Coordinates of C-alpha atoms in Angstrom, one line a residue:
Chain A
M14 CA 98.4 63.5 83.6
L15 CA 101.6 65.4 83.2
A16 CA 100.4 68.2 85.4
S17 CA 99.3 65.9 88.2
T18 CA 102.6 64.0 88.0
V19 CA 104.6 67.2 88.4
L20 CA 102.2 68.4 91.1
E21 CA 102.8 65.3 93.1
S22 CA 106.5 65.1 92.7
G23 CA 107.8 68.6 92.1
T24 CA 106.3 71.4 94.1
G25 CA 107.0 72.6 97.6
E26 CA 104.0 70.9 99.1
M27 CA 105.9 67.6 98.9
N28 CA 108.4 69.1 101.3
G29 CA 105.8 70.1 103.7
L30 CA 105.7 73.7 102.4
S31 CA 102.7 75.4 100.8
D32 CA 103.3 76.8 97.4
A33 CA 103.1 80.3 98.9
A34 CA 105.9 79.6 101.3
A35 CA 108.0 77.8 98.7
I36 CA 107.6 80.7 96.2
T37 CA 109.0 83.2 98.7
C38 CA 112.0 80.9 99.2
R39 CA 112.6 80.2 95.5
T40 CA 111.7 83.4 93.6
D41 CA 114.6 83.0 91.2
D42 CA 114.0 79.3 90.4
R43 CA 112.8 79.0 86.8
K44 CA 112.2 75.2 87.1
F45 CA 110.1 75.7 90.1
F46 CA 108.0 78.3 88.3
D47 CA 107.5 75.9 85.4
E48 CA 106.0 73.5 87.9
L49 CA 103.6 76.2 89.1
V50 CA 102.6 76.8 85.5
Q51 CA 101.9 73.1 85.1
K52 CA 99.9 73.0 88.3
Y53 CA 97.8 76.2 87.9
H54 CA 97.4 76.9 84.2
K55 CA 94.2 74.9 83.7
Q56 CA 92.5 76.6 86.6
A57 CA 93.7 80.0 85.4
Y58 CA 92.6 79.2 81.9
N59 CA 89.1 78.3 83.1
V60 CA 88.6 81.7 84.8
A61 CA 90.2 83.4 81.7
Y62 CA 87.7 81.7 79.5
R63 CA 84.7 82.7 81.6
M64 CA 86.0 86.2 81.6
T65 CA 86.7 86.6 77.9
G66 CA 84.2 84.1 76.5
N67 CA 86.5 82.6 73.8
H68 CA 89.4 80.3 73.6
A69 CA 91.9 82.5 71.8
D70 CA 91.6 85.5 74.2
A71 CA 91.5 83.1 77.2
E72 CA 94.8 81.5 76.0
D73 CA 96.4 85.0 75.5
L74 CA 95.2 86.2 78.9
T75 CA 96.4 83.0 80.7
Q76 CA 99.9 83.4 79.0
D77 CA 100.2 87.0 79.9
T78 CA 99.1 86.4 83.4
F79 CA 101.9 83.8 84.1
I80 CA 104.5 86.0 82.3
K81 CA 103.5 88.9 84.6
A82 CA 103.4 86.7 87.6
Y83 CA 107.0 85.5 86.9
R84 CA 108.2 89.1 86.4
F85 CA 106.7 90.3 89.7
L86 CA 107.2 87.1 91.7
D87 CA 109.2 89.0 94.3
K88 CA 106.1 91.1 95.0
Y89 CA 104.0 88.0 95.7
N90 CA 102.5 88.1 99.2
R91 CA 102.6 84.6 100.7
D92 CA 99.5 85.3 102.8
M93 CA 97.4 85.0 99.6
P94 CA 97.0 81.6 97.9
F95 CA 99.0 81.6 94.7
E96 CA 95.9 81.1 92.4
N97 CA 94.2 84.1 94.0
W98 CA 97.3 86.2 93.2
L99 CA 97.1 84.9 89.6
Y100 CA 93.4 86.0 89.5
R101 CA 94.3 89.4 90.7
I102 CA 96.9 89.8 88.0
M103 CA 94.5 88.4 85.4
S104 CA 91.7 90.7 86.4
N105 CA 94.0 93.8 86.1
L106 CA 95.3 92.5 82.7
F107 CA 91.8 91.9 81.5
V108 CA 90.6 95.4 82.4
D109 CA 93.8 96.9 80.8
T110 CA 93.2 95.0 77.6
L111 CA 89.6 96.2 77.5
R112 CA 90.7 99.7 77.9
R113 CA 93.2 99.4 75.0
K114 CA 90.8 97.7 72.6
P115 CA 88.3 99.7 70.6
K116 CA 85.0 99.4 72.3
A117 CA 83.0 96.6 70.9
H118 CA 79.2 96.7 71.4
V119 CA 78.0 93.5 72.9
R120 CA 74.6 92.9 71.6
S121 CA 72.0 90.7 73.2
L122 CA 70.3 88.2 71.0
D123 CA 67.1 89.4 72.5
E124 CA 67.8 93.0 71.7
P125 CA 65.6 94.3 68.8
V126 CA 67.5 95.9 65.8
Q127 CA 66.2 99.0 64.2
Q128 CA 65.6 98.7 60.5
E129 CA 63.8 100.8 57.9
E130 CA 60.8 98.6 58.1
G131 CA 60.7 98.6 61.9
E132 CA 62.3 96.5 64.6
T133 CA 63.4 93.0 64.1
L134 CA 65.3 90.4 66.1
I135 CA 68.7 89.1 65.1
E136 CA 68.5 85.6 63.7
I137 CA 71.5 83.2 64.0
A138 CA 71.6 80.2 61.8
D139 CA 71.5 77.0 63.8
S140 CA 74.1 74.6 62.5
A141 CA 72.5 71.7 64.3
A142 CA 69.8 69.8 62.6
G143 CA 67.3 70.4 65.3
P144 CA 67.0 71.5 68.9
E145 CA 66.8 68.0 70.2
E146 CA 70.3 67.2 68.8
L147 CA 71.9 69.9 70.7
A148 CA 73.0 68.6 74.1
L149 CA 71.3 70.6 76.9
S150 CA 74.5 71.0 78.8
S151 CA 76.4 72.7 76.0
E152 CA 73.4 74.8 75.1
L153 CA 73.1 75.9 78.7
D154 CA 76.8 76.4 79.0
A155 CA 76.7 78.7 75.9
E156 CA 73.7 80.6 77.2
M157 CA 75.3 81.1 80.6
Q158 CA 78.6 82.2 79.0
Q159 CA 76.6 84.7 76.8
A160 CA 74.8 86.0 79.9
L161 CA 78.1 86.4 81.7
S162 CA 79.6 88.3 78.7
E163 CA 76.7 90.8 78.8
I164 CA 77.1 91.9 82.4
P165 CA 79.7 94.5 83.5
E166 CA 83.1 92.9 83.9
D167 CA 83.3 93.7 87.7
F168 CA 80.1 91.8 88.3
R169 CA 81.2 89.1 85.9
L170 CA 84.5 88.5 87.7
T171 CA 82.9 88.5 91.1
V172 CA 80.3 85.9 90.1
I173 CA 83.0 83.8 88.5
L174 CA 85.2 83.9 91.6
S175 CA 82.3 83.2 93.9
D176 CA 80.1 80.7 92.1
I177 CA 82.6 78.9 89.7
E178 CA 85.8 79.1 91.7
G179 CA 84.2 79.1 95.2
L180 CA 86.2 81.9 96.7
S181 CA 84.9 83.6 99.9
Y182 CA 83.9 87.3 100.0
E183 CA 87.1 88.0 101.8
E184 CA 89.3 86.3 99.2
I185 CA 87.4 88.0 96.4
S186 CA 87.9 91.4 98.1
E187 CA 91.7 90.7 98.2
V188 CA 91.8 89.6 94.5
M189 CA 89.8 92.6 93.3
G190 CA 91.2 95.1 95.7
C191 CA 87.8 96.3 97.1
S192 CA 85.9 96.0 100.3
I193 CA 83.7 93.0 101.3
G194 CA 80.7 95.3 101.1
T195 CA 81.5 96.0 97.4
V196 CA 81.9 92.3 96.8
R197 CA 78.5 91.7 98.3
S198 CA 76.9 94.5 96.3
R199 CA 78.5 93.4 93.0
L200 CA 77.3 89.8 93.5
H201 CA 73.8 91.0 94.4
R202 CA 73.5 93.1 91.3
G203 CA 75.3 90.7 89.0
R204 CA 73.1 87.8 90.0
R205 CA 70.0 89.8 89.4
L206 CA 71.1 90.7 85.9
L207 CA 72.0 87.0 85.3
R208 CA 68.8 85.8 86.7
E209 CA 66.9 88.0 84.3
K210 CA 68.8 86.6 81.3
L211 CA 68.6 83.0 82.4
K212 CA 65.2 83.0 83.9
K213 CA 63.9 80.2 81.6
Y214 CA 66.4 77.8 83.1
L215 CA 65.6 78.8 86.7
E216 CA 61.9 78.0 86.7
Chain B
M12 CA 63.2 92.1 109.3
N13 CA 61.1 93.5 106.5
C14 CA 61.0 92.3 102.8
N15 CA 63.2 95.1 101.4
K16 CA 65.9 94.4 103.9
V17 CA 65.7 90.7 103.3
R18 CA 65.9 91.2 99.5
S19 CA 69.0 93.4 99.9
L20 CA 70.7 90.6 101.9
V21 CA 69.4 87.5 100.4
S22 CA 72.3 87.1 97.9
A23 CA 74.8 87.1 100.8
Y24 CA 72.5 84.8 102.7
V25 CA 72.7 82.3 99.8
D26 CA 76.5 82.4 100.2
G27 CA 76.3 82.1 104.0
E28 CA 78.3 85.4 104.2
L29 CA 76.2 87.2 106.9
P30 CA 76.7 87.4 110.6
G31 CA 74.8 84.7 112.5
V32 CA 72.1 87.0 113.8
E33 CA 71.2 88.2 110.3
M34 CA 71.3 84.7 109.0
L35 CA 68.8 83.6 111.6
A36 CA 66.5 86.6 111.1
I37 CA 66.4 86.0 107.3
R38 CA 65.7 82.3 107.7
Q39 CA 62.8 83.2 110.0
H40 CA 61.5 85.7 107.4
L41 CA 61.8 83.2 104.5
S42 CA 59.7 80.6 106.4
E43 CA 56.9 83.1 106.6
C44 CA 57.1 85.1 103.3
S45 CA 56.6 83.2 100.1
N46 CA 57.7 86.1 97.8
C47 CA 61.0 86.4 99.5
A48 CA 61.3 82.6 99.7
S49 CA 60.9 82.5 95.9
E50 CA 63.5 85.2 95.5
Y51 CA 65.9 83.1 97.6
E52 CA 65.1 80.0 95.6
S53 CA 65.9 81.6 92.3
L54 CA 69.2 83.0 93.5
L55 CA 70.1 79.7 95.0
N56 CA 69.3 77.9 91.8
L57 CA 71.4 80.5 89.8
K58 CA 74.4 79.9 92.1
R59 CA 74.0 76.1 91.8
L60 CA 73.8 76.5 88.0
F61 CA 77.1 78.3 87.8
G62 CA 78.6 75.8 90.2
R63 CA 77.7 73.0 87.8
L64 CA 79.5 74.5 84.8
Q65 CA 82.1 72.2 83.4
P66 CA 85.6 73.5 83.5
K67 CA 86.9 74.7 80.1
H68 CA 90.1 73.0 79.1
P69 CA 93.0 74.7 77.4
R70 CA 94.8 73.1 74.5
S71 CA 97.3 70.6 75.7
D72 CA 100.4 72.7 74.8
L73 CA 99.4 75.8 76.7
A74 CA 101.8 75.1 79.6
T75 CA 104.6 74.4 77.2
K76 CA 103.9 77.7 75.4
I77 CA 104.0 79.6 78.6
C78 CA 107.3 78.0 79.6
H79 CA 108.7 78.7 76.2
R80 CA 107.8 82.4 76.5
L81 CA 109.4 82.5 79.9
D82 CA 112.6 81.0 78.4
E83 CA 112.6 83.7 75.7
M84 CA 112.1 86.3 78.3
S85 CA 115.0 85.1 80.5
Q86 CA 117.3 85.0 77.5
P87 CA 119.6 88.1 77.0
A88 CA 118.7 90.2 74.0
H89 CA 121.7 89.3 71.9
D90 CA 121.2 85.6 72.6
R91 CA 117.6 86.0 71.4
W92 CA 118.8 87.6 68.1
L93 CA 121.4 84.9 67.6
S94 CA 118.9 82.1 68.2
I95 CA 116.4 83.7 65.8
F96 CA 119.3 84.0 63.2
A97 CA 120.4 80.4 63.8
K98 CA 116.8 79.2 63.4
Y99 CA 116.4 80.9 60.0
I100 CA 119.7 79.7 58.6
Q101 CA 119.4 76.1 60.0
P102 CA 117.8 74.6 56.9
F103 CA 120.6 75.8 54.6
P104 CA 123.8 73.8 53.8
S105 CA 126.8 74.6 56.0
R106 CA 128.7 76.7 53.3
I107 CA 125.7 79.0 52.9
R108 CA 125.3 79.2 56.7
L109 CA 128.9 80.2 57.0
A110 CA 128.5 82.8 54.3
A111 CA 125.4 84.2 55.9
A112 CA 127.1 84.4 59.3
A113 CA 130.1 86.2 57.6
L114 CA 127.6 88.5 55.8
A115 CA 125.9 89.3 59.1
V116 CA 129.2 90.2 60.8
L117 CA 130.3 92.3 57.8
S118 CA 126.9 94.1 57.8
A119 CA 127.3 94.8 61.5
L120 CA 130.8 96.2 60.9
L121 CA 129.5 98.3 58.0
V122 CA 126.8 99.8 60.1
I123 CA 129.4 100.7 62.7
R124 CA 131.7 102.2 60.1
V125 CA 129.0 104.1 58.3
G126 CA 127.8 105.5 61.6
G127 CA 131.4 106.6 62.3
S128 CA 132.1 108.0 58.9
S129 CA 129.0 110.0 58.8
Y130 CA 130.1 111.7 62.0
S131 CA 133.6 112.1 60.7
N132 CA 132.2 114.1 57.8
I133 CA 130.8 116.5 60.3
L134 CA 134.1 116.8 62.2
S135 CA 136.6 116.2 59.4
P136 CA 139.6 116.0 61.7
T137 CA 142.9 117.1 60.1
S138 CA 145.1 115.4 62.7
V139 CA 143.8 112.1 63.9
I140 CA 146.5 110.1 65.4
S141 CA 145.6 107.2 67.6
T142 CA 143.0 104.6 67.0
V143 CA 143.4 102.9 70.3
A144 CA 140.6 103.5 72.8
S145 CA 141.1 102.2 76.3
A146 CA 140.5 104.8 79.0
R147 CA 137.7 107.1 79.9
M148 CA 138.6 110.7 80.4
Q149 CA 136.9 113.8 81.7
N150 CA 137.6 117.3 80.6
Q151 CA 138.1 120.1 83.1
A152 CA 134.5 121.0 83.1
G153 CA 133.7 117.4 84.0
A154 CA 132.0 116.5 80.7
F155 CA 132.5 113.0 79.4
V156 CA 135.1 112.7 76.7
P157 CA 135.4 109.8 74.2
Q158 CA 137.6 106.9 75.1
T159 CA 141.3 107.5 74.4
A160 CA 144.6 105.9 74.6
L161 CA 146.4 106.5 77.8
G162 CA 150.0 107.7 77.3
T163 CA 149.4 109.1 73.8
S164 CA 149.9 112.8 73.6
V165 CA 147.5 113.4 70.7
I166 CA 144.1 112.0 71.0
E167 CA 141.7 110.8 68.3
L168 CA 138.2 112.0 68.4
H169 CA 135.9 109.1 68.8
P170 CA 133.1 109.6 66.2
A171 CA 130.4 109.2 68.6
R172 CA 129.4 111.5 71.4
D173 CA 130.4 114.8 72.5
N174 CA 129.7 118.4 71.6
P175 CA 132.5 119.8 73.8
W176 CA 134.8 118.5 71.1
L177 CA 133.3 120.7 68.5
S178 CA 134.7 123.7 70.4
P179 CA 137.3 125.5 68.3
M180 CA 139.2 126.4 71.4
P181 CA 142.1 124.3 72.6
A182 CA 141.2 122.3 75.7
S183 CA 143.2 120.2 78.1
F184 CA 142.0 116.9 79.6
V185 CA 142.9 115.1 82.7
T186 CA 142.8 111.4 83.4
Q187 CA 143.7 109.7 86.6
R188 CA 147.2 109.0 85.4
D189 CA 148.1 111.6 82.8
T190 CA 147.3 115.0 81.5
F191 CA 146.7 115.5 77.8
T192 CA 146.6 118.5 75.7
V193 CA 144.5 118.2 72.7
R194 CA 144.6 120.6 69.8
T195 CA 141.1 121.2 68.7
A196 CA 142.0 124.0 66.3
G197 CA 142.4 121.5 63.6
F198 CA 138.8 120.4 63.8
Y199 CA 135.9 122.2 62.2
R200 CA 132.4 121.6 61.3

């Protein structure tokens, strides 16, 4: 509610300017940047969540993205939509964070675990009383999120930007700093991996 | 177009991101090849599935948090320290707050004095005259010299910076207005 109010009353679009054009005119205007935060933080958070797979990391990543965007606002190129520039910053931050963190092994739930008495599968206690009580949408959401988390981050971000955010190949190539051919290839390979993990929902 | 070629392009076909000629060729192939058509269907369903994901919503105070961090970032460092200090002493009665502020100032002064005196121990000047520091000087070699009082003929060593002062040799120094001669023989390590 607040965000939409600010959106309607505050940003440059009211004055006939796109956000991109307004930003280049008002790089030192804190109040204006606050309005951009209000307008774009939900969208940015959604991508951050799909990248990281949890709320705490998504919140940190979103915050860091806006802080960095504010610091480097004078480097913003108005030819790119503001949200796409945010995604670019976010993707760089995400990769940097992964490099700094000790490598965590993401284990698929279907992956057998070696034990003394042979292989076994990981069992996770189900807090719900029965499968019927778990809403399909949240179960599916969790499965899809898990599948996303298990594919390489370049593929993951490409799929998120294409299929969740609806960006074109050209826009994705700008965000990720790669060629359109690379975008095509990452989507092709990423989707095949995802399809394998989610095949029971695709039949 | 053969099956291998179609399968390498079908993901981009799903997105409508191929040139018109290739789009038409693939469409033609899909109408004739059930295997490739099923490959296409599965990728299309996958894309639709991700398109149907509900957006994840942040906590309601995320934007406020971001703006707050931006405020902190825009604040000069000394203001940040002051506001942190003010926040900590806020719950206390005014007398205690005043005492805490006085203590903080005294501590700061003490740190400065202790820093100075430790350096004085090294230099141990026998003839320190002026305590006024108002002008920057350079020695003849161009090295930076501590701030001194213009117009005074004997200069105090500022307990901060410069090795050239440790020289046992007499040295003269020039400012824009005056020339000073400083006896350094009285100083020793």
